[in-house]
Amino acid sequence: MDLRRLTGWSLLWTLALVPGLSVAAGKCERLIATGSPDAPPYLWQDPQDPKHLIGAGADLLGHVAAELGIKIELLYAGKRAQALDEVRSGRMDLLTDAPLTVTGLEALDYVHPPLLENDYLVWTRQDSTLVINQPEDLHGHPGALSEKSRMTQGFGVFAEQKLSLVRTPNLTQAFQKLLLGEVEYVLAGRYSGLAMAQTLGMASDLQAAAQPVDKPGLFLAVSHNSACNDPWLRGQLAQKMTELAASGLTEAVLQRNLERWNTQLQPPVSAPKQ
């Protein structure tokens, strides 16, 4: 077929009939997403189906996908670094919980506003007399922060210059240091802190300040190398993120998944003896 000889509506009609040459907006009907597999209540591996991730991020992404009429499957791709590599390469389309970083911008298109905001709070022991009204009040007090934490760039610079923070491999060790009295506080997310306190059986031993010291966003980010990355998709996702932020749905979804995580921690009820 010589497409050069066709003009106007005849060209449009012919292209619409030729497989793979449709001029309609190229919409992917199925996207593959991934994220951190160990960050409850945001995301964690489904114990019933370890190939998939569940949590607040998964629920909100499912809500968005349903409204757009596309299927987004949220798969386990390994630890955080492995998941990021899968998205950067384009083998997976979306990162569900991307922190906004300069290096991230080299490989990802971030969708604004964020899917979730991660309020970082000051966690102390129940018997602590530490009074924190502003981040500067932490100066001179030893604290801990998980290496997995993703703060905003501004707060990261402030913490590096003004705070005495021990960085631990994970939040578990940070909270353990707090209970042992090795530090006076831990910086941790509101919901991730609650989930970890429940996991460790520390919920009654810890308290969190009401006001966050930092509010980094967790963004949907589309890989530059994704075959589905086009203006239509980015625009539709941005519209849905804006609607989601105004809906008030996020808080309820986070609470529900915090309860879901806590339920999974409970030992199964033994079957009655016959």
PDB file of C-alpha atoms in Angstrom:
ATOM      1  CA  MET A   1       0.000   0.000   0.000  1.00  0.00           C
ATOM      2  CA  ASP A   2       1.431   3.411  -0.970  1.00  0.00           C
ATOM      3  CA  LEU A   3       0.386   5.724   1.875  1.00  0.00           C
ATOM      4  CA  ARG A   4       1.903   8.703   0.076  1.00  0.00           C
ATOM      5  CA  ARG A   5      -0.906   8.600  -2.522  1.00  0.00           C
ATOM      6  CA  LEU A   6      -3.640   8.878   0.117  1.00  0.00           C
ATOM      7  CA  THR A   7      -4.796  12.242   1.456  1.00  0.00           C
ATOM      8  CA  GLY A   8      -7.300  13.709   3.881  1.00  0.00           C
ATOM      9  CA  TRP A   9     -10.071  11.467   5.173  1.00  0.00           C
ATOM     10  CA  SER A  10      -9.011   8.614   2.911  1.00  0.00           C
ATOM     11  CA  LEU A  11      -5.657   8.489   4.717  1.00  0.00           C
ATOM     12  CA  LEU A  12      -7.275   8.565   8.143  1.00  0.00           C
ATOM     13  CA  TRP A  13      -9.738   5.835   7.188  1.00  0.00           C
ATOM     14  CA  THR A  14      -7.037   3.649   5.679  1.00  0.00           C
ATOM     15  CA  LEU A  15      -4.751   4.012   8.695  1.00  0.00           C
ATOM     16  CA  ALA A  16      -7.598   3.119  11.040  1.00  0.00           C
ATOM     17  CA  LEU A  17      -8.088  -0.131   9.139  1.00  0.00           C
ATOM     18  CA  VAL A  18      -4.414  -1.119   9.025  1.00  0.00           C
ATOM     19  CA  PRO A  19      -3.348  -3.080  12.153  1.00  0.00           C
ATOM     20  CA  GLY A  20      -0.800  -1.178  14.224  1.00  0.00           C
ATOM     21  CA  LEU A  21      -1.338   2.091  12.340  1.00  0.00           C
ATOM     22  CA  SER A  22      -4.397   3.494  14.098  1.00  0.00           C
ATOM     23  CA  VAL A  23      -4.326   7.265  14.448  1.00  0.00           C
ATOM     24  CA  ALA A  24      -6.472   7.170  17.570  1.00  0.00           C
ATOM     25  CA  ALA A  25      -4.780   8.190  20.811  1.00  0.00           C
ATOM     26  CA  GLY A  26      -2.345   5.422  21.670  1.00  0.00           C
ATOM     27  CA  LYS A  27      -3.751   4.238  24.981  1.00  0.00           C
ATOM     28  CA  CYS A  28      -2.179   1.302  26.798  1.00  0.00           C
ATOM     29  CA  GLU A  29      -4.878  -0.861  28.306  1.00  0.00           C
ATOM     30  CA  ARG A  30      -2.519  -2.601  30.730  1.00  0.00           C
ATOM     31  CA  LEU A  31       0.312  -1.159  32.807  1.00  0.00           C
ATOM     32  CA  ILE A  32       2.741  -2.913  35.118  1.00  0.00           C
ATOM     33  CA  ALA A  33       3.650  -1.103  38.328  1.00  0.00           C
ATOM     34  CA  THR A  34       5.884  -1.906  41.275  1.00  0.00           C
ATOM     35  CA  GLY A  35       7.216  -0.322  44.462  1.00  0.00           C
ATOM     36  CA  SER A  36       8.798  -0.993  47.822  1.00  0.00           C
ATOM     37  CA  PRO A  37       7.760  -4.466  49.028  1.00  0.00           C
ATOM     38  CA  ASP A  38       8.296  -3.820  52.745  1.00  0.00           C
ATOM     39  CA  ALA A  39       6.653  -0.486  53.539  1.00  0.00           C
ATOM     40  CA  PRO A  40       3.327  -1.135  55.310  1.00  0.00           C
ATOM     41  CA  PRO A  41       0.730   0.329  55.310  1.00  0.00           C
ATOM     42  CA  TYR A  42       1.735   1.838  51.953  1.00  0.00           C
ATOM     43  CA  LEU A  43       2.924  -1.315  50.192  1.00  0.00           C
ATOM     44  CA  TRP A  44       3.911  -4.844  51.132  1.00  0.00           C
ATOM     45  CA  GLN A  45       3.920  -8.312  49.616  1.00  0.00           C
ATOM     46  CA  ASP A  46       0.594 -10.076  49.629  1.00  0.00           C
ATOM     47  CA  PRO A  47       1.062 -13.119  51.908  1.00  0.00           C
ATOM     48  CA  GLN A  48      -1.622 -14.948  49.917  1.00  0.00           C
ATOM     49  CA  ASP A  49      -0.075 -14.042  46.544  1.00  0.00           C
ATOM     50  CA  PRO A  50       3.597 -12.986  46.929  1.00  0.00           C
ATOM     51  CA  LYS A  51       3.879 -12.014  43.265  1.00  0.00           C
ATOM     52  CA  HIS A  52       1.683  -8.994  43.990  1.00  0.00           C
ATOM     53  CA  LEU A  53       1.911  -5.984  46.300  1.00  0.00           C
ATOM     54  CA  ILE A  54      -0.946  -4.787  48.467  1.00  0.00           C
ATOM     55  CA  GLY A  55      -1.518  -1.779  50.708  1.00  0.00           C
ATOM     56  CA  ALA A  56      -2.772   1.793  50.567  1.00  0.00           C
ATOM     57  CA  GLY A  57      -0.765   2.582  47.440  1.00  0.00           C
ATOM     58  CA  ALA A  58      -2.201  -0.461  45.699  1.00  0.00           C
ATOM     59  CA  ASP A  59      -5.770   0.429  46.655  1.00  0.00           C
ATOM     60  CA  LEU A  60      -5.434   4.026  45.477  1.00  0.00           C
ATOM     61  CA  LEU A  61      -3.773   2.933  42.242  1.00  0.00           C
ATOM     62  CA  GLY A  62      -6.597   0.466  41.645  1.00  0.00           C
ATOM     63  CA  HIS A  63      -9.124   3.257  42.187  1.00  0.00           C
ATOM     64  CA  VAL A  64      -7.358   5.453  39.624  1.00  0.00           C
ATOM     65  CA  ALA A  65      -7.056   2.609  37.110  1.00  0.00           C
ATOM     66  CA  ALA A  66     -10.767   1.824  37.361  1.00  0.00           C
ATOM     67  CA  GLU A  67     -11.685   5.450  36.709  1.00  0.00           C
ATOM     68  CA  LEU A  68      -9.400   5.554  33.651  1.00  0.00           C
ATOM     69  CA  GLY A  69     -10.684   2.256  32.321  1.00  0.00           C
ATOM     70  CA  ILE A  70      -7.239   0.642  32.229  1.00  0.00           C
ATOM     71  CA  LYS A  71      -5.708  -2.269  34.099  1.00  0.00           C
ATOM     72  CA  ILE A  72      -2.719  -1.594  36.353  1.00  0.00           C
ATOM     73  CA  GLU A  73      -1.108  -4.669  37.868  1.00  0.00           C
ATOM     74  CA  LEU A  74       1.106  -4.068  40.904  1.00  0.00           C
ATOM     75  CA  LEU A  75       3.843  -6.711  40.977  1.00  0.00           C
ATOM     76  CA  TYR A  76       6.664  -7.596  43.332  1.00  0.00           C
ATOM     77  CA  ALA A  77       9.999  -6.869  41.635  1.00  0.00           C
ATOM     78  CA  GLY A  78      12.393  -7.470  44.514  1.00  0.00           C
ATOM     79  CA  LYS A  79      13.755  -5.026  47.058  1.00  0.00           C
ATOM     80  CA  ARG A  80      13.515  -1.264  46.572  1.00  0.00           C
ATOM     81  CA  ALA A  81      16.653  -0.954  44.419  1.00  0.00           C
ATOM     82  CA  GLN A  82      15.572  -3.840  42.183  1.00  0.00           C
ATOM     83  CA  ALA A  83      12.088  -2.364  41.740  1.00  0.00           C
ATOM     84  CA  LEU A  84      13.599   0.965  40.712  1.00  0.00           C
ATOM     85  CA  ASP A  85      15.862  -0.768  38.180  1.00  0.00           C
ATOM     86  CA  GLU A  86      12.884  -2.576  36.647  1.00  0.00           C
ATOM     87  CA  VAL A  87      11.075   0.726  36.111  1.00  0.00           C
ATOM     88  CA  ARG A  88      14.128   2.622  34.886  1.00  0.00           C
ATOM     89  CA  SER A  89      14.732  -0.044  32.264  1.00  0.00           C
ATOM     90  CA  GLY A  90      11.132   0.114  31.042  1.00  0.00           C
ATOM     91  CA  ARG A  91      10.489  -3.544  31.857  1.00  0.00           C
ATOM     92  CA  MET A  92       7.864  -2.138  34.220  1.00  0.00           C
ATOM     93  CA  ASP A  93       5.934   1.056  33.500  1.00  0.00           C
ATOM     94  CA  LEU A  94       5.244   2.709  36.843  1.00  0.00           C
ATOM     95  CA  LEU A  95       6.868   3.228  40.225  1.00  0.00           C
ATOM     96  CA  THR A  96       4.096   3.678  42.762  1.00  0.00           C
ATOM     97  CA  ASP A  97       6.000   5.316  45.632  1.00  0.00           C
ATOM     98  CA  ALA A  98       8.796   7.362  44.067  1.00  0.00           C
ATOM     99  CA  PRO A  99      10.449  10.045  46.226  1.00  0.00           C
ATOM    100  CA  LEU A 100      11.165  13.228  44.287  1.00  0.00           C
ATOM    101  CA  THR A 101      14.926  13.340  43.654  1.00  0.00           C
ATOM    102  CA  VAL A 102      17.236  14.926  41.094  1.00  0.00           C
ATOM    103  CA  THR A 103      18.565  11.521  40.019  1.00  0.00           C
ATOM    104  CA  GLY A 104      15.020  10.207  39.719  1.00  0.00           C
ATOM    105  CA  LEU A 105      14.184  12.923  37.193  1.00  0.00           C
ATOM    106  CA  GLU A 106      16.804  11.462  34.853  1.00  0.00           C
ATOM    107  CA  ALA A 107      14.754   8.290  34.361  1.00  0.00           C
ATOM    108  CA  LEU A 108      11.212   9.047  35.507  1.00  0.00           C
ATOM    109  CA  ASP A 109       8.328  11.402  34.712  1.00  0.00           C
ATOM    110  CA  TYR A 110       6.752  12.304  38.054  1.00  0.00           C
ATOM    111  CA  VAL A 111       2.987  12.750  38.200  1.00  0.00           C
ATOM    112  CA  HIS A 112       1.875  15.707  40.356  1.00  0.00           C
ATOM    113  CA  PRO A 113       0.423  15.958  42.937  1.00  0.00           C
ATOM    114  CA  PRO A 114       1.799  12.927  44.845  1.00  0.00           C
ATOM    115  CA  LEU A 115      -0.247   9.792  45.341  1.00  0.00           C
ATOM    116  CA  LEU A 116       0.440   9.983  49.076  1.00  0.00           C
ATOM    117  CA  GLU A 117       2.165  12.308  51.525  1.00  0.00           C
ATOM    118  CA  ASN A 118       4.395  10.709  54.130  1.00  0.00           C
ATOM    119  CA  ASP A 119       4.267  12.818  57.310  1.00  0.00           C
ATOM    120  CA  TYR A 120       7.496  12.346  59.273  1.00  0.00           C
ATOM    121  CA  LEU A 121       6.935  12.642  63.009  1.00  0.00           C
ATOM    122  CA  VAL A 122       9.196  12.723  66.048  1.00  0.00           C
ATOM    123  CA  TRP A 123       8.737   9.426  67.935  1.00  0.00           C
ATOM    124  CA  THR A 124       9.763   9.197  71.584  1.00  0.00           C
ATOM    125  CA  ARG A 125       9.278   6.835  74.515  1.00  0.00           C
ATOM    126  CA  GLN A 126       6.075   7.299  76.490  1.00  0.00           C
ATOM    127  CA  ASP A 127       8.043   8.572  79.487  1.00  0.00           C
ATOM    128  CA  SER A 128      10.033  11.122  77.463  1.00  0.00           C
ATOM    129  CA  THR A 129      10.132  14.742  78.628  1.00  0.00           C
ATOM    130  CA  LEU A 130      11.408  15.967  75.268  1.00  0.00           C
ATOM    131  CA  VAL A 131       9.282  18.907  74.069  1.00  0.00           C
ATOM    132  CA  ILE A 132       9.316  19.482  70.303  1.00  0.00           C
ATOM    133  CA  ASN A 133       7.475  22.446  68.830  1.00  0.00           C
ATOM    134  CA  GLN A 134       9.692  22.858  65.793  1.00  0.00           C
ATOM    135  CA  PRO A 135      12.508  20.857  64.159  1.00  0.00           C
ATOM    136  CA  GLU A 136      15.135  23.188  65.675  1.00  0.00           C
ATOM    137  CA  ASP A 137      14.144  21.882  69.120  1.00  0.00           C
ATOM    138  CA  LEU A 138      15.817  18.569  68.233  1.00  0.00           C
ATOM    139  CA  HIS A 139      19.243  20.218  68.137  1.00  0.00           C
ATOM    140  CA  GLY A 140      21.567  18.731  70.741  1.00  0.00           C
ATOM    141  CA  HIS A 141      19.448  15.611  71.267  1.00  0.00           C
ATOM    142  CA  PRO A 142      20.615  12.254  69.859  1.00  0.00           C
ATOM    143  CA  GLY A 143      18.159  10.682  67.441  1.00  0.00           C
ATOM    144  CA  ALA A 144      17.884   7.866  64.899  1.00  0.00           C
ATOM    145  CA  LEU A 145      16.647   7.580  61.326  1.00  0.00           C
ATOM    146  CA  SER A 146      16.299   4.547  59.094  1.00  0.00           C
ATOM    147  CA  GLU A 147      18.532   4.553  56.012  1.00  0.00           C
ATOM    148  CA  LYS A 148      15.409   3.654  54.040  1.00  0.00           C
ATOM    149  CA  SER A 149      13.773   6.978  54.923  1.00  0.00           C
ATOM    150  CA  ARG A 150      13.203   9.381  52.046  1.00  0.00           C
ATOM    151  CA  MET A 151      13.038  12.945  53.352  1.00  0.00           C
ATOM    152  CA  THR A 152      12.695  16.099  51.280  1.00  0.00           C
ATOM    153  CA  GLN A 153      15.977  17.586  50.077  1.00  0.00           C
ATOM    154  CA  GLY A 154      15.525  20.656  52.269  1.00  0.00           C
ATOM    155  CA  PHE A 155      14.976  18.714  55.465  1.00  0.00           C
ATOM    156  CA  GLY A 156      17.820  16.358  54.571  1.00  0.00           C
ATOM    157  CA  VAL A 157      20.239  19.287  54.424  1.00  0.00           C
ATOM    158  CA  PHE A 158      18.886  20.652  57.721  1.00  0.00           C
ATOM    159  CA  ALA A 159      19.240  17.262  59.437  1.00  0.00           C
ATOM    160  CA  GLU A 160      22.783  16.826  58.132  1.00  0.00           C
ATOM    161  CA  GLN A 161      23.871  20.224  59.388  1.00  0.00           C
ATOM    162  CA  LYS A 162      21.881  20.665  62.602  1.00  0.00           C
ATOM    163  CA  LEU A 163      20.849  17.283  64.024  1.00  0.00           C
ATOM    164  CA  SER A 164      22.706  14.422  65.693  1.00  0.00           C
ATOM    165  CA  LEU A 165      21.210  11.437  63.877  1.00  0.00           C
ATOM    166  CA  VAL A 166      22.351   7.826  63.886  1.00  0.00           C
ATOM    167  CA  ARG A 167      21.345   6.089  60.652  1.00  0.00           C
ATOM    168  CA  THR A 168      20.205   2.510  61.113  1.00  0.00           C
ATOM    169  CA  PRO A 169      19.667  -0.152  58.423  1.00  0.00           C
ATOM    170  CA  ASN A 170      15.922  -0.145  59.083  1.00  0.00           C
ATOM    171  CA  LEU A 171      13.186   1.288  61.275  1.00  0.00           C
ATOM    172  CA  THR A 172      13.170  -1.801  63.505  1.00  0.00           C
ATOM    173  CA  GLN A 173      16.681  -1.048  64.746  1.00  0.00           C
ATOM    174  CA  ALA A 174      15.916   2.662  65.122  1.00  0.00           C
ATOM    175  CA  PHE A 175      12.961   1.917  67.423  1.00  0.00           C
ATOM    176  CA  GLN A 176      15.002  -0.636  69.360  1.00  0.00           C
ATOM    177  CA  LYS A 177      17.670   1.997  70.005  1.00  0.00           C
ATOM    178  CA  LEU A 178      14.943   4.315  71.244  1.00  0.00           C
ATOM    179  CA  LEU A 179      13.534   1.798  73.727  1.00  0.00           C
ATOM    180  CA  LEU A 180      17.034   0.942  74.945  1.00  0.00           C
ATOM    181  CA  GLY A 181      17.660   4.608  75.681  1.00  0.00           C
ATOM    182  CA  GLU A 182      20.507   4.907  73.163  1.00  0.00           C
ATOM    183  CA  VAL A 183      18.703   7.787  71.416  1.00  0.00           C
ATOM    184  CA  GLU A 184      16.023  10.220  72.571  1.00  0.00           C
ATOM    185  CA  TYR A 185      13.885  10.155  69.450  1.00  0.00           C
ATOM    186  CA  VAL A 186      13.332   8.550  66.064  1.00  0.00           C
ATOM    187  CA  LEU A 187      12.201  10.300  62.897  1.00  0.00           C
ATOM    188  CA  ALA A 188       9.687   8.060  61.150  1.00  0.00           C
ATOM    189  CA  GLY A 189       6.561   8.319  59.038  1.00  0.00           C
ATOM    190  CA  ARG A 190       3.202   8.575  60.787  1.00  0.00           C
ATOM    191  CA  TYR A 191       1.776   5.382  59.324  1.00  0.00           C
ATOM    192  CA  SER A 192       4.994   3.444  58.789  1.00  0.00           C
ATOM    193  CA  GLY A 193       5.859   4.188  62.426  1.00  0.00           C
ATOM    194  CA  LEU A 194       2.487   2.916  63.611  1.00  0.00           C
ATOM    195  CA  ALA A 195       2.831  -0.218  61.498  1.00  0.00           C
ATOM    196  CA  MET A 196       6.330  -0.924  62.818  1.00  0.00           C
ATOM    197  CA  ALA A 197       5.295  -0.259  66.425  1.00  0.00           C
ATOM    198  CA  GLN A 198       2.508  -2.801  65.982  1.00  0.00           C
ATOM    199  CA  THR A 199       4.901  -5.271  64.352  1.00  0.00           C
ATOM    200  CA  LEU A 200       7.354  -5.033  67.256  1.00  0.00           C
ATOM    201  CA  GLY A 201       4.686  -4.970  69.970  1.00  0.00           C
ATOM    202  CA  MET A 202       5.822  -1.477  71.014  1.00  0.00           C
ATOM    203  CA  ALA A 203       2.633   0.467  70.364  1.00  0.00           C
ATOM    204  CA  SER A 204       2.035   1.180  74.066  1.00  0.00           C
ATOM    205  CA  ASP A 205       5.683   2.125  74.691  1.00  0.00           C
ATOM    206  CA  LEU A 206       6.000   4.853  72.059  1.00  0.00           C
ATOM    207  CA  GLN A 207       4.358   8.178  71.290  1.00  0.00           C
ATOM    208  CA  ALA A 208       4.527  10.483  68.301  1.00  0.00           C
ATOM    209  CA  ALA A 209       4.409  14.268  68.157  1.00  0.00           C
ATOM    210  CA  ALA A 210       1.297  15.672  66.531  1.00  0.00           C
ATOM    211  CA  GLN A 211       2.987  17.967  64.011  1.00  0.00           C
ATOM    212  CA  PRO A 212       5.165  16.578  61.205  1.00  0.00           C
ATOM    213  CA  VAL A 213       8.713  17.857  60.793  1.00  0.00           C
ATOM    214  CA  ASP A 214       8.767  16.908  57.104  1.00  0.00           C
ATOM    215  CA  LYS A 215       6.170  15.928  54.468  1.00  0.00           C
ATOM    216  CA  PRO A 216       7.810  14.218  51.500  1.00  0.00           C
ATOM    217  CA  GLY A 217       5.503  13.029  48.757  1.00  0.00           C
ATOM    218  CA  LEU A 218       5.271   9.511  47.384  1.00  0.00           C
ATOM    219  CA  PHE A 219       4.710   9.973  43.660  1.00  0.00           C
ATOM    220  CA  LEU A 220       3.502   7.891  40.785  1.00  0.00           C
ATOM    221  CA  ALA A 221       6.353   7.989  38.293  1.00  0.00           C
ATOM    222  CA  VAL A 222       6.323   6.757  34.705  1.00  0.00           C
ATOM    223  CA  SER A 223       9.503   5.318  33.221  1.00  0.00           C
ATOM    224  CA  HIS A 224      11.061   7.268  30.359  1.00  0.00           C
ATOM    225  CA  ASN A 225      11.560   3.865  28.714  1.00  0.00           C
ATOM    226  CA  SER A 226       7.974   2.670  29.111  1.00  0.00           C
ATOM    227  CA  ALA A 227       6.197   2.033  25.822  1.00  0.00           C
ATOM    228  CA  CYS A 228       3.060   3.433  27.496  1.00  0.00           C
ATOM    229  CA  ASN A 229       4.621   6.772  28.468  1.00  0.00           C
ATOM    230  CA  ASP A 230       2.724   9.351  26.447  1.00  0.00           C
ATOM    231  CA  PRO A 231       1.072  12.748  27.082  1.00  0.00           C
ATOM    232  CA  TRP A 232      -2.393  11.180  27.321  1.00  0.00           C
ATOM    233  CA  LEU A 233      -1.388   8.857  30.148  1.00  0.00           C
ATOM    234  CA  ARG A 234       0.554  11.491  32.094  1.00  0.00           C
ATOM    235  CA  GLY A 235      -2.268  13.990  31.723  1.00  0.00           C
ATOM    236  CA  GLN A 236      -4.956  11.551  32.825  1.00  0.00           C
ATOM    237  CA  LEU A 237      -2.912  10.406  35.806  1.00  0.00           C
ATOM    238  CA  ALA A 238      -2.266  14.008  36.862  1.00  0.00           C
ATOM    239  CA  GLN A 239      -5.988  14.757  36.686  1.00  0.00           C
ATOM    240  CA  LYS A 240      -6.816  11.721  38.823  1.00  0.00           C
ATOM    241  CA  MET A 241      -4.094  12.580  41.348  1.00  0.00           C
ATOM    242  CA  THR A 242      -5.580  16.069  41.681  1.00  0.00           C
ATOM    243  CA  GLU A 243      -9.080  14.663  42.195  1.00  0.00           C
ATOM    244  CA  LEU A 244      -7.770  12.105  44.678  1.00  0.00           C
ATOM    245  CA  ALA A 245      -6.016  14.776  46.757  1.00  0.00           C
ATOM    246  CA  ALA A 246      -9.305  16.685  47.076  1.00  0.00           C
ATOM    247  CA  SER A 247     -11.472  13.639  47.769  1.00  0.00           C
ATOM    248  CA  GLY A 248     -10.425  12.839  51.343  1.00  0.00           C
ATOM    249  CA  LEU A 249     -10.177   9.184  50.356  1.00  0.00           C
ATOM    250  CA  THR A 250      -6.486   8.811  51.177  1.00  0.00           C
ATOM    251  CA  GLU A 251      -6.809   8.994  54.958  1.00  0.00           C
ATOM    252  CA  ALA A 252      -9.501   6.321  55.066  1.00  0.00           C
ATOM    253  CA  VAL A 253      -7.464   4.032  52.799  1.00  0.00           C
ATOM    254  CA  LEU A 254      -4.375   4.425  54.996  1.00  0.00           C
ATOM    255  CA  GLN A 255      -6.344   3.663  58.158  1.00  0.00           C
ATOM    256  CA  ARG A 256      -7.942   0.610  56.549  1.00  0.00           C
ATOM    257  CA  ASN A 257      -4.572  -0.757  55.488  1.00  0.00           C
ATOM    258  CA  LEU A 258      -3.044  -0.093  58.875  1.00  0.00           C
ATOM    259  CA  GLU A 259      -5.794  -2.259  60.358  1.00  0.00           C
ATOM    260  CA  ARG A 260      -5.235  -4.810  57.598  1.00  0.00           C
ATOM    261  CA  TRP A 261      -1.528  -4.999  58.444  1.00  0.00           C
ATOM    262  CA  ASN A 262      -2.276  -5.323  62.158  1.00  0.00           C
ATOM    263  CA  THR A 263      -4.726  -8.139  61.436  1.00  0.00           C
ATOM    264  CA  GLN A 264      -2.077 -10.012  59.477  1.00  0.00           C
ATOM    265  CA  LEU A 265       0.233  -9.828  62.481  1.00  0.00           C
ATOM    266  CA  GLN A 266      -2.263 -11.609  64.712  1.00  0.00           C
ATOM    267  CA  PRO A 267      -1.696 -15.359  65.146  1.00  0.00           C
ATOM    268  CA  PRO A 268      -4.459 -17.455  63.567  1.00  0.00           C
ATOM    269  CA  VAL A 269      -7.172 -18.655  65.880  1.00  0.00           C
ATOM    270  CA  SER A 270      -6.738 -22.350  66.595  1.00  0.00           C
ATOM    271  CA  ALA A 271      -9.415 -24.646  65.315  1.00  0.00           C
ATOM    272  CA  PRO A 272     -11.678 -25.933  68.084  1.00  0.00           C
ATOM    273  CA  LYS A 273     -10.794 -29.341  69.371  1.00  0.00           C
ATOM    274  CA  GLN A 274     -13.179 -32.071  68.382  1.00  0.00           C
TER     275      GLN A 274
END
